[in-house]
PDB file of C-alpha atoms in Angstrom:
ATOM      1  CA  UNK N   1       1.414   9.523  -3.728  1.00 54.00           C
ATOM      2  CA  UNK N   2       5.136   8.868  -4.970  1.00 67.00           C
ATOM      3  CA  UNK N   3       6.450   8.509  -0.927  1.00 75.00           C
ATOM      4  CA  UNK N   4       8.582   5.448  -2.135  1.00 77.00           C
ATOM      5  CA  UNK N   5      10.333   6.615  -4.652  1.00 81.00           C
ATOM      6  CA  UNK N   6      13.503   7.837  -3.369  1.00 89.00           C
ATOM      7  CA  UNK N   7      13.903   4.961  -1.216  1.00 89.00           C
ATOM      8  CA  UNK N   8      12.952   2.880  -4.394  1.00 89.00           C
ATOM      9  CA  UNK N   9      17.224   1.586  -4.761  1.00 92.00           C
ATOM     10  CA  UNK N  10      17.260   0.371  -1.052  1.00 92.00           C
ATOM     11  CA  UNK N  11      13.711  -1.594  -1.636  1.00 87.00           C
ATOM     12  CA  UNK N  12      15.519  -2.860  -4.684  1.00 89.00           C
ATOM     13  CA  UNK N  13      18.661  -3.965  -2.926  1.00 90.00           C
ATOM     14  CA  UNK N  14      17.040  -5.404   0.090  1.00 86.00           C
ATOM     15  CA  UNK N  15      14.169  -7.841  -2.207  1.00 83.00           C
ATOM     16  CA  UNK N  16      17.159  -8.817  -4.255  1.00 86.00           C
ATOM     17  CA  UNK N  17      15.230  -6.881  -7.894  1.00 89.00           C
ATOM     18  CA  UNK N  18      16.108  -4.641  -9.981  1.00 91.00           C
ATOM     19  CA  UNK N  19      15.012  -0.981  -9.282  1.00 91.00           C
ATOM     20  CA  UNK N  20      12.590  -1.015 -12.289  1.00 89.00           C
ATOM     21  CA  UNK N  21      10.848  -3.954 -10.851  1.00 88.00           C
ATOM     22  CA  UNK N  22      10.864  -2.319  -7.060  1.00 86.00           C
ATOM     23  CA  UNK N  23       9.119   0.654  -8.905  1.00 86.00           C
ATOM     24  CA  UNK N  24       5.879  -1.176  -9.684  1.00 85.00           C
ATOM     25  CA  UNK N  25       5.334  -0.617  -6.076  1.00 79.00           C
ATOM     26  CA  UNK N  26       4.153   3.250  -6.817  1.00 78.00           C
ATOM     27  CA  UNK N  27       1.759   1.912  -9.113  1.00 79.00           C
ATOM     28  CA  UNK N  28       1.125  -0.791  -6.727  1.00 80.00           C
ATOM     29  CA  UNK N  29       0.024   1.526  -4.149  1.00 77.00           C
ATOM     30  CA  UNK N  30      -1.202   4.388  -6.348  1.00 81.00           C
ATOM     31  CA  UNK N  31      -3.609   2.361  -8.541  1.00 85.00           C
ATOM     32  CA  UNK N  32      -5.598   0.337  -6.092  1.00 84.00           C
ATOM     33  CA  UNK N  33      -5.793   4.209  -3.538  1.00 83.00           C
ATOM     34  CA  UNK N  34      -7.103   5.587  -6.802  1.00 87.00           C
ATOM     35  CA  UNK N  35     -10.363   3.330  -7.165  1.00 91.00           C
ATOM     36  CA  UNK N  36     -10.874   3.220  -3.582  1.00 89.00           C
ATOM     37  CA  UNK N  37     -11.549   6.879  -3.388  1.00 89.00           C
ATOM     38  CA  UNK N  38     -14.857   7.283  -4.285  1.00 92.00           C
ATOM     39  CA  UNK N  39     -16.026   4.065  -2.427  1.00 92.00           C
ATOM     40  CA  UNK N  40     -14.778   5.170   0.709  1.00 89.00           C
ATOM     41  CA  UNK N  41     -16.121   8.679   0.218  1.00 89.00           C
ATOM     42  CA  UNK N  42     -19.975   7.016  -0.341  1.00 91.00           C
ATOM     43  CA  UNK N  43     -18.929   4.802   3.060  1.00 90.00           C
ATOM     44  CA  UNK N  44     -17.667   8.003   4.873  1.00 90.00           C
ATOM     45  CA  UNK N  45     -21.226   9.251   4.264  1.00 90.00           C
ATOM     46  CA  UNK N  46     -23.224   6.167   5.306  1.00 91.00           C
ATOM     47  CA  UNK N  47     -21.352   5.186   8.214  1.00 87.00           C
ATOM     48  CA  UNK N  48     -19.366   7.327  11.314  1.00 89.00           C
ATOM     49  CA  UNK N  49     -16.494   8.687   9.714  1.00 91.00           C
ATOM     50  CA  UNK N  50     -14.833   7.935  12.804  1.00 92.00           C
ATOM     51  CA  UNK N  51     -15.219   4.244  12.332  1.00 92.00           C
ATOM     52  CA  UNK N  52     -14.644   4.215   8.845  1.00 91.00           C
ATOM     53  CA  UNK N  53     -10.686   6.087   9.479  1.00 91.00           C
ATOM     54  CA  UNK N  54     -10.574   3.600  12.642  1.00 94.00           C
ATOM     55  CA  UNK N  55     -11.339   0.323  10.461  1.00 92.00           C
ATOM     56  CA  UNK N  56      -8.677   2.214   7.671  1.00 90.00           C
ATOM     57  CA  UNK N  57      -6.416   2.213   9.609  1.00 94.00           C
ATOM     58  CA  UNK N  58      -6.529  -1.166  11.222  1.00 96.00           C
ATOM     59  CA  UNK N  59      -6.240  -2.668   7.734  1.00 94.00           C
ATOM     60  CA  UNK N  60      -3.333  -0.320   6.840  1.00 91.00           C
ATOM     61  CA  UNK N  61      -1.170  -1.574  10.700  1.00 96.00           C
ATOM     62  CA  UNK N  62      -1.674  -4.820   9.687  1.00 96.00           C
ATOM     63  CA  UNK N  63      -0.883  -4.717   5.828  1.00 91.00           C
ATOM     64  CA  UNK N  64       1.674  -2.673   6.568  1.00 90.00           C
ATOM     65  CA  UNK N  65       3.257  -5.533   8.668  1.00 93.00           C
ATOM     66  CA  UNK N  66       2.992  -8.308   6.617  1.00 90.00           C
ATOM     67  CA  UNK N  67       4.607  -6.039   3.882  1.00 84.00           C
ATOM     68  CA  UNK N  68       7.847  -5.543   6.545  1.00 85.00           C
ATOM     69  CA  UNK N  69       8.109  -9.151   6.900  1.00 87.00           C
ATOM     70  CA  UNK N  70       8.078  -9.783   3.423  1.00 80.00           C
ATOM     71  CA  UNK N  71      11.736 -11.252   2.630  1.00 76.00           C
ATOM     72  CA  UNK N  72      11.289 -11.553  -1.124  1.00 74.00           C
ATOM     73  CA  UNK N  73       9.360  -9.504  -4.177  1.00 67.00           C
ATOM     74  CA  UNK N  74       7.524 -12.457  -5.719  1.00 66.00           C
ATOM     75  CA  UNK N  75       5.668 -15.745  -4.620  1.00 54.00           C
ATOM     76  CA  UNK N  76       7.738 -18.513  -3.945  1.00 50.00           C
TER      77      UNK N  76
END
């Protein structure tokens, strides 16, 4: 859950922050997996679990993306 954190100076460096502000990513990350858990575990036994990892990780590819084009930590 911590997969950041030792690249956590480099993220800091490259969004122009200081570390302790690059941090809040972990919790970033963690918090929001955390409370998605059980919902997806109810969903998993509604729908195809197939489906439900195939629309996961759709979501994930293109999240992922628009957080590697990010150029800055905050809003402008």
């Amino acid at each position: 859950m911590r997969s950041i954190d030792p690249v956590i100076p480099q993220i800091a460096e490259g969004l122009r922050v200081a570390p302790t502000t690059a941090a809040l990513l972990s919790t970033g990350f963690t918090l929001p997996y955390a409370l998605i858990q059980p919902v997806l575990g109810a969903l998993a036994d509604m729908f195809s679990k197939t489906r439900l990892i195939s629309i996961s990780m759709l979501i994930l590819g293109v999240t992922t993306l628009v957080c590697g084009l990010s150029t800055n930590f905050l809003k402008r």
